mmCIF file of C-alpha atoms in Angstrom:
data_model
loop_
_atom_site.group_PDB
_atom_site.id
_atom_site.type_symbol
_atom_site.label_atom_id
_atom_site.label_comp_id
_atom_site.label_asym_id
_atom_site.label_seq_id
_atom_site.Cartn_x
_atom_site.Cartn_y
_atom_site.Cartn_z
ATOM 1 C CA UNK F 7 118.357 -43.107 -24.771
ATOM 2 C CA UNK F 8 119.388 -46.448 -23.595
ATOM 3 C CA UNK F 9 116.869 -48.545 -21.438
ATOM 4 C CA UNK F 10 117.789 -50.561 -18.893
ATOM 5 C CA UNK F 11 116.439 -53.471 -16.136
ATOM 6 C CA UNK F 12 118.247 -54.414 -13.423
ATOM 7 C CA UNK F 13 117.251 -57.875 -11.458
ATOM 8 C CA UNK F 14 118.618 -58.784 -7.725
ATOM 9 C CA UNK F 15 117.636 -60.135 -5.123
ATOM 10 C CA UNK F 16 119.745 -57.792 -2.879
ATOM 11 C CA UNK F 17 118.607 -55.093 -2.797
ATOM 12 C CA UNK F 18 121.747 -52.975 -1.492
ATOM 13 C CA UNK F 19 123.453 -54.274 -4.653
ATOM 14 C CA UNK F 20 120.424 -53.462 -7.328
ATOM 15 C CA UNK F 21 120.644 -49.932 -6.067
ATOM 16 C CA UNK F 22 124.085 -49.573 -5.723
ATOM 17 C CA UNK F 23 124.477 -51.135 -9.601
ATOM 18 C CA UNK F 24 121.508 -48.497 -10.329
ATOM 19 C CA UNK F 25 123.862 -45.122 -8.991
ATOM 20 C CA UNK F 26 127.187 -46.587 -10.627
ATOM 21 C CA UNK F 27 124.641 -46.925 -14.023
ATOM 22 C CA UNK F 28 124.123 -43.417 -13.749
ATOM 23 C CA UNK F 29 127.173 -41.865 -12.771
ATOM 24 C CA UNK F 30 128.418 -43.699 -15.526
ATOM 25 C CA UNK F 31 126.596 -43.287 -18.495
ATOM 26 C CA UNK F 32 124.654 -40.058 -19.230
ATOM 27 C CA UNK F 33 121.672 -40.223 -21.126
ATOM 28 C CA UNK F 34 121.034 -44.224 -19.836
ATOM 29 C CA UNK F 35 117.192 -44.680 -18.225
ATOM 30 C CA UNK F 36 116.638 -47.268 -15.542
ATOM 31 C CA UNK F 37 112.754 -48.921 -16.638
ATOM 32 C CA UNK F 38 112.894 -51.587 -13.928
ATOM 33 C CA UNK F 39 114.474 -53.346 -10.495
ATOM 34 C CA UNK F 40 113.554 -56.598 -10.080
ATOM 35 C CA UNK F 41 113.695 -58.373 -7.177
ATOM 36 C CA UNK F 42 113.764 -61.847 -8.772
ATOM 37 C CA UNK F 43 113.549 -64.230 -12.123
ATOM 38 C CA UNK F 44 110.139 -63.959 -12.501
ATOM 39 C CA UNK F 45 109.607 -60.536 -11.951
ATOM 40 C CA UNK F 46 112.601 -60.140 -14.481
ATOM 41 C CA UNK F 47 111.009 -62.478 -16.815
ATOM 42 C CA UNK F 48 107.683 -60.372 -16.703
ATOM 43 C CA UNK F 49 109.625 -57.376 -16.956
ATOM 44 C CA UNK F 50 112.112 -57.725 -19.915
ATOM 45 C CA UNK F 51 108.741 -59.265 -21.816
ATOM 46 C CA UNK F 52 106.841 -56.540 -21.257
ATOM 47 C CA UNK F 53 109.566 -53.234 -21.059
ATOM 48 C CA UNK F 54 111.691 -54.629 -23.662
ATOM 49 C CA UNK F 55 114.527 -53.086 -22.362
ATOM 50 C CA UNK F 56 117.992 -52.465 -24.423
ATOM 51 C CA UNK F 57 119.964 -53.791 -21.674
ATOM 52 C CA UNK F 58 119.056 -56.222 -18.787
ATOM 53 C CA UNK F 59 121.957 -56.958 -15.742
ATOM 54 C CA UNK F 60 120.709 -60.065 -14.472
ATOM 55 C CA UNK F 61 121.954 -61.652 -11.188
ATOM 56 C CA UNK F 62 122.663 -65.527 -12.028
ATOM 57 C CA UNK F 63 121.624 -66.397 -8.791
ATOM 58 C CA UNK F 64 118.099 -65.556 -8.227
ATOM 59 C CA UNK F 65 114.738 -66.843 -6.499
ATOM 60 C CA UNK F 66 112.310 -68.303 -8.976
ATOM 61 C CA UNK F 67 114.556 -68.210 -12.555
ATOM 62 C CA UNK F 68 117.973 -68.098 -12.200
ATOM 63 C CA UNK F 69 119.787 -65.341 -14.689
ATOM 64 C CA UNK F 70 120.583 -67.765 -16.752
ATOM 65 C CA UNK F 71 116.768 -69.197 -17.451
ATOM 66 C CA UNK F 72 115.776 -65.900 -17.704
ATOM 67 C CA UNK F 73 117.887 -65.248 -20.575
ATOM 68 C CA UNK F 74 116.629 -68.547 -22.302
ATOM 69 C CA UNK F 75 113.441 -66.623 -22.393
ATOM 70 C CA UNK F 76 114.179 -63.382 -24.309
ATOM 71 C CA UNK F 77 112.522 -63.629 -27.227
ATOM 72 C CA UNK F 78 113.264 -59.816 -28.336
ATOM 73 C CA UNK F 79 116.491 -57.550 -28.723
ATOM 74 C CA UNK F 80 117.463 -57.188 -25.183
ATOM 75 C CA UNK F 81 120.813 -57.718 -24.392
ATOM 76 C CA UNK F 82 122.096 -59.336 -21.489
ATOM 77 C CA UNK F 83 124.542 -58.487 -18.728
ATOM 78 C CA UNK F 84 125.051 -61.414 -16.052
ATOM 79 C CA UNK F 85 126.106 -60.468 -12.921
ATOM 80 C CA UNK F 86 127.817 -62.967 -10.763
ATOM 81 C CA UNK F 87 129.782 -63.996 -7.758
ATOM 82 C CA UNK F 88 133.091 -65.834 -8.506
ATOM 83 C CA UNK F 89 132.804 -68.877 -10.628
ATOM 84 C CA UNK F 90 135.690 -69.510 -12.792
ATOM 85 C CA UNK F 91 133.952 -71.994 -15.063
ATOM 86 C CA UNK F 92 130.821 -70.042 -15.845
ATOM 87 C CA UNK F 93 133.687 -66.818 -16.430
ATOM 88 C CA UNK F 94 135.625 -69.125 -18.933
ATOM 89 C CA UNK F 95 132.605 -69.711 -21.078
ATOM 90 C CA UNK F 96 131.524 -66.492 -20.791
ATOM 91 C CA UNK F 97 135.071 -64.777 -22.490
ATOM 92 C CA UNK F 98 135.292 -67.625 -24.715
ATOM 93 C CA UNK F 99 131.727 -66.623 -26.145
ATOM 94 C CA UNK F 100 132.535 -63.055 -26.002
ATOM 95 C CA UNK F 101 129.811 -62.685 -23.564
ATOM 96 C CA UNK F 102 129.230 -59.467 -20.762
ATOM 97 C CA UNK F 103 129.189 -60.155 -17.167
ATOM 98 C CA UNK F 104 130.230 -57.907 -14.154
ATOM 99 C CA UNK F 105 131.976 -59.465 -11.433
ATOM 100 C CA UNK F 106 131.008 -59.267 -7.696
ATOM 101 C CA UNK F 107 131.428 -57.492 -5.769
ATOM 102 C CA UNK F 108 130.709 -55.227 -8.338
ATOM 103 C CA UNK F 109 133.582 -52.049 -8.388
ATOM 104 C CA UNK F 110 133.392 -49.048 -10.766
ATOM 105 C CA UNK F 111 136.834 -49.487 -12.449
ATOM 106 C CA UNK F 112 134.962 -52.733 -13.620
ATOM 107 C CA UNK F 113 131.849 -51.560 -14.158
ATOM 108 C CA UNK F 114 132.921 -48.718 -16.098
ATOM 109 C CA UNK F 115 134.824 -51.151 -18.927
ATOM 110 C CA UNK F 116 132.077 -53.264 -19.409
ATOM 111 C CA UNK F 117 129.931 -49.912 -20.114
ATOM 112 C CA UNK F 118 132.446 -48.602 -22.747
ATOM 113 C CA UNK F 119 132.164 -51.943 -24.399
ATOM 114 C CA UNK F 120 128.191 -51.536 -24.500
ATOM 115 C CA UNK F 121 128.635 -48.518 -25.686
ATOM 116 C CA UNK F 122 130.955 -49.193 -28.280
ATOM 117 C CA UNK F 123 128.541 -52.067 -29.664
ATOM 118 C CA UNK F 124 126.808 -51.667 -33.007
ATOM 119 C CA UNK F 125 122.907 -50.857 -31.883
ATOM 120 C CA UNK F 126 120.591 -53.987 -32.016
ATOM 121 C CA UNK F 127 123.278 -56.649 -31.986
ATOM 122 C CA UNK F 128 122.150 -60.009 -31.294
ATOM 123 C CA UNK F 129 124.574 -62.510 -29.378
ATOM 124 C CA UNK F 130 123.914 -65.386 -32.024
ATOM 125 C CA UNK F 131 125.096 -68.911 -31.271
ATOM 126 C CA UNK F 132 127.270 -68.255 -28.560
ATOM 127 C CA UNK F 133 124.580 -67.527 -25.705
ATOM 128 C CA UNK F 134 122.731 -70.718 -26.572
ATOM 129 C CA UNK F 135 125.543 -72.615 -26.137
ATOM 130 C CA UNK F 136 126.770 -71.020 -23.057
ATOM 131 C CA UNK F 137 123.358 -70.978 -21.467
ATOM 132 C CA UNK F 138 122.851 -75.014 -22.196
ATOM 133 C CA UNK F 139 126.184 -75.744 -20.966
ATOM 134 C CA UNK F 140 125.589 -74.356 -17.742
ATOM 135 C CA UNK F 141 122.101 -74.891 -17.109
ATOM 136 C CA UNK F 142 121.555 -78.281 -18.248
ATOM 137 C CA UNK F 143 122.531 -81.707 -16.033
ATOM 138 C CA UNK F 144 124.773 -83.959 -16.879
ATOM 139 C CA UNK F 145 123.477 -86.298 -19.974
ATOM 140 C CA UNK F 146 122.562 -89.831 -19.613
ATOM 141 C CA UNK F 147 120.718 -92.607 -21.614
ATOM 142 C CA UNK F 148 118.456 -90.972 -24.112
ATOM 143 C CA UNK F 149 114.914 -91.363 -23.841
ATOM 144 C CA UNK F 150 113.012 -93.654 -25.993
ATOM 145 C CA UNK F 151 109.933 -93.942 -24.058
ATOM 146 C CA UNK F 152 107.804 -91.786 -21.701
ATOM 147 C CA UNK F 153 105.649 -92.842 -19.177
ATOM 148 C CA UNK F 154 102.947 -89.841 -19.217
ATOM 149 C CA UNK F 155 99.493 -89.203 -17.971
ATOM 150 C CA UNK F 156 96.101 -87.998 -19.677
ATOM 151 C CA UNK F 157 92.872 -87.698 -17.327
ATOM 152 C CA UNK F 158 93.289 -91.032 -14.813
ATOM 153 C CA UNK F 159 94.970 -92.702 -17.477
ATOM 154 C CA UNK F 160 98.606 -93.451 -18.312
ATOM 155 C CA UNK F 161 100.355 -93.818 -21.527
ATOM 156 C CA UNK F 162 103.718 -94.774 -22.507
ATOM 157 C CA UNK F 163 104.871 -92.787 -25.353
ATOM 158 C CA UNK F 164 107.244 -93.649 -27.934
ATOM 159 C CA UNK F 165 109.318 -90.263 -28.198
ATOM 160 C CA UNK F 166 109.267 -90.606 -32.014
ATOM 161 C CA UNK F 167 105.445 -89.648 -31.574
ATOM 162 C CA UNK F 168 106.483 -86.689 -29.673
ATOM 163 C CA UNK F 169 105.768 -83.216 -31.397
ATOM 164 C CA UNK F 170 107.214 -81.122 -28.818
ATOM 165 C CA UNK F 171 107.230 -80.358 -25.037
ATOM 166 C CA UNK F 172 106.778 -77.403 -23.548
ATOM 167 C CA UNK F 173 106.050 -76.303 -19.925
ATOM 168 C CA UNK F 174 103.228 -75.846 -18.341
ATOM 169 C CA UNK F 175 102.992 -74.581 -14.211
ATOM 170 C CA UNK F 176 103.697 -77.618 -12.206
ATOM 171 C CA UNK F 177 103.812 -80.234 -15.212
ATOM 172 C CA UNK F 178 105.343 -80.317 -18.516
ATOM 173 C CA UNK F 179 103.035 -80.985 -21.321
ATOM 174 C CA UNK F 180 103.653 -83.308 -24.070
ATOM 175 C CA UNK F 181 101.822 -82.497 -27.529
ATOM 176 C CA UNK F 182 102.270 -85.785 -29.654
ATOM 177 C CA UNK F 183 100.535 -87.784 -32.271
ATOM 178 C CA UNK F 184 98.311 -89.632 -29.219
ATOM 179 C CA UNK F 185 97.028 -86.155 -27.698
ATOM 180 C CA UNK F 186 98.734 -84.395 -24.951
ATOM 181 C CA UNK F 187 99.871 -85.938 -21.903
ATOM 182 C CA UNK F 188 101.717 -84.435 -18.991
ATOM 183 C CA UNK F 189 104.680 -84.911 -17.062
ATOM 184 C CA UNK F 190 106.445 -83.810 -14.196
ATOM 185 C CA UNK F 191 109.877 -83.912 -15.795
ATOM 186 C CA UNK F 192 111.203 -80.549 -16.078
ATOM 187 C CA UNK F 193 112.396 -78.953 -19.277
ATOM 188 C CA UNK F 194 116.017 -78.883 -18.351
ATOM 189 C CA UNK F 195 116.428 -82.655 -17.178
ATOM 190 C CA UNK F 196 114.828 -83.113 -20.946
ATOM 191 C CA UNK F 197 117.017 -81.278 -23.080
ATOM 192 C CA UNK F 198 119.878 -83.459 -20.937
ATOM 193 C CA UNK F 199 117.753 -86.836 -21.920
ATOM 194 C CA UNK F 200 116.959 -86.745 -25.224
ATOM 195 C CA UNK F 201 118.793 -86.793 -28.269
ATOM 196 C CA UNK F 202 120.302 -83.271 -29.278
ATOM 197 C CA UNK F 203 120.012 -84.179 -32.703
ATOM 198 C CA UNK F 204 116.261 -84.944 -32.979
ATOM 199 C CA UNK F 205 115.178 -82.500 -30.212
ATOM 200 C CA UNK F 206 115.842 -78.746 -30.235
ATOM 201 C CA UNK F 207 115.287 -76.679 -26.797
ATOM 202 C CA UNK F 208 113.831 -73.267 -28.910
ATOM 203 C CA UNK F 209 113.069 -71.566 -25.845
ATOM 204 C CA UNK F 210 113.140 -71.917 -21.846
ATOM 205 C CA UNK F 211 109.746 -73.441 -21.815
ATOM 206 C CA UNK F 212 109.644 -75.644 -25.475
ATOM 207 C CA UNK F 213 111.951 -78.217 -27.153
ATOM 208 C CA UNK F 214 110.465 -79.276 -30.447
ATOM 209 C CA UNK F 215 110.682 -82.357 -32.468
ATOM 210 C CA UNK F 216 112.648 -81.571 -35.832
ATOM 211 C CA UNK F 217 110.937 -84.296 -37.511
ATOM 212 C CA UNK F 218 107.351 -82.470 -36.379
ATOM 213 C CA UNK F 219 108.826 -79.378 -37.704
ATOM 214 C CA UNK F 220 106.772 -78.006 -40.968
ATOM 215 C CA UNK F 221 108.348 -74.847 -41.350
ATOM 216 C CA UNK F 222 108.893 -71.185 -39.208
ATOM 217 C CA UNK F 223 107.425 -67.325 -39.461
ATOM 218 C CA UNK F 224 108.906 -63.979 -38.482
ATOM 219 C CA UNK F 225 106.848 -61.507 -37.474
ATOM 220 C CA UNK F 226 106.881 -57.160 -37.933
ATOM 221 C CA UNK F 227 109.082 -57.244 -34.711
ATOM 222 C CA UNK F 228 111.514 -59.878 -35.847
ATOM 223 C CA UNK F 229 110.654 -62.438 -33.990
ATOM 224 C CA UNK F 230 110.739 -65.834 -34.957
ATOM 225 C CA UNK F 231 107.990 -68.415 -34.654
ATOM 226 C CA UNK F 232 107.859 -72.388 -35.504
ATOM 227 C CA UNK F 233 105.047 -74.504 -36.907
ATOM 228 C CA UNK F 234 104.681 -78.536 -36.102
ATOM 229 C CA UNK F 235 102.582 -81.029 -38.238
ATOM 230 C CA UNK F 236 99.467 -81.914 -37.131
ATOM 231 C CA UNK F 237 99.457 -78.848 -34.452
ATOM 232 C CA UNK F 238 97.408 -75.723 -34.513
ATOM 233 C CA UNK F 239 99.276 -72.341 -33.845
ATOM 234 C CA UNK F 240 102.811 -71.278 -33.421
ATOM 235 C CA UNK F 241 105.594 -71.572 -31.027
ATOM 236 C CA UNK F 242 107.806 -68.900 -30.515
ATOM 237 C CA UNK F 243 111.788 -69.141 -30.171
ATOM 238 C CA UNK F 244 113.567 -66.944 -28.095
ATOM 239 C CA UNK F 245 116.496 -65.046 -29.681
ATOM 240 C CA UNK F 246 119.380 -67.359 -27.908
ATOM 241 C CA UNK F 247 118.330 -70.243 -30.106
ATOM 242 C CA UNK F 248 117.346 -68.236 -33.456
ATOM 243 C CA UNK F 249 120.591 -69.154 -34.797
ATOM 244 C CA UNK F 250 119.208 -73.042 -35.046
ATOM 245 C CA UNK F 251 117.135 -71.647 -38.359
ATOM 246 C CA UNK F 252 119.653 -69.421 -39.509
ATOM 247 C CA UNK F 253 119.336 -72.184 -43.173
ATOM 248 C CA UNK F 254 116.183 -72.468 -43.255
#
């Protein structure tokens, strides 16, 4: 039996997604409706659904963020309003979306092709690189330096001393050779700041340093953990960015 989540914010639509599911597919189980990115976030972690339809536009994460964070096999259907950029790099990475308003002749193709694809595939390379194309912000100068605090003091860090930054609540904290600091840059206006080929995003909350990096663990579930120098414990990477290891 296939699993599924469903996350909107309208609700009309989640339910009305929910009945076309069913009609459509015999045999499928709805686990979960969320009403937002967080709940959907909570929800694919702890349901592990085989399929989630998220909304891209959502309170909280958008469907896009949330899909940073899957770190099992769930695979992802993004449902969206008209955008003809985000639909071009969707086809080009062979990626499944449903087009609103949502009809049954269109609903009812992009089921055959789930159904038609081999059980557990993973989406590989090409999610990650949708996903950062749309989320992040333009790029500018890269970092060298960050201004970042520690108790009622504040220290500016060279970047090279960075280990990795991951978020944190409200602030963003940075593990590095001097400690860990915080900031209140966000994790997305990072990834767009520093350079792509010293600093790997490995999940919607981490980007590491690959200089830091000492080496990476998979676990009984498949899922893929990194280790940093000078850093007790493990990060884990969510499956859109596994592919970064794929030599390793």
């Amino acid at each position: 039996m296939t699993r599924v989540l469903i996350a909107d914010d309208e609700p009309h639509l989640a339910h009305y997604l929910r009945d076309q599911l069913l009609a459509l597919w015999p045999g499928l189980e709805i686990v979960g409706m969320a009403r937002n990115g967080i709940e959907a976030a909570a929800a694919i972690a702890d349901l592990e659904p085989d399929l989630a339809f998220l909304d891209i536009q959502m309170p909280g994460l958008s469907g896009l963020e949330v899909a940073q964070g899957i770190e099992g096999r769930t695979r992802v259907v993004f449902v969206t309003a008209f955008d003809e950029y985000a639909l071009q790099a969707f086809e080009h990475a062979a990626l499944d979306y449903v087009l609103k308003p949502v009809t049954t002749a269109r609903l009812a193709k992009t089921v055959a092709r789930l159904r038609a694809a081999p059980p557990g595939a993973e989406p590989g390379a090409g999610l990650a690189r949708v996903l950062h194309q749309l989320t992040a912000p333009p790029p500018g100068p890269r970092l060298r330096y960050i201004l970042a605090g520690q108790g009622a003091t504040t220290a500016n860090l060279d970047v090279a001393q960075v280990r990795f930054f991951h978020a944190d609540d409200k602030y963003t904290v940075v593990s590095s050779t001097r400690g860990e600091h915080l900031i209140r840059t966000p994790i997305t206006e990072l990834v767009a700041q520093l350079d792509p080929e010293r600093f790997w995003q490995v999940h919607r909350s981490t980007i590491i340093n690959r200089a830091w990096l000492e080496g990476t663990r998979r676990d009984e579930a498949s899922r893929l953990f990194v280790r940093m120098r000078g850093h007790d414990g493990e990060l884990p990477v969510s499956r859109a960015f596994v592919h970064l290891f794929k030599a390793m």
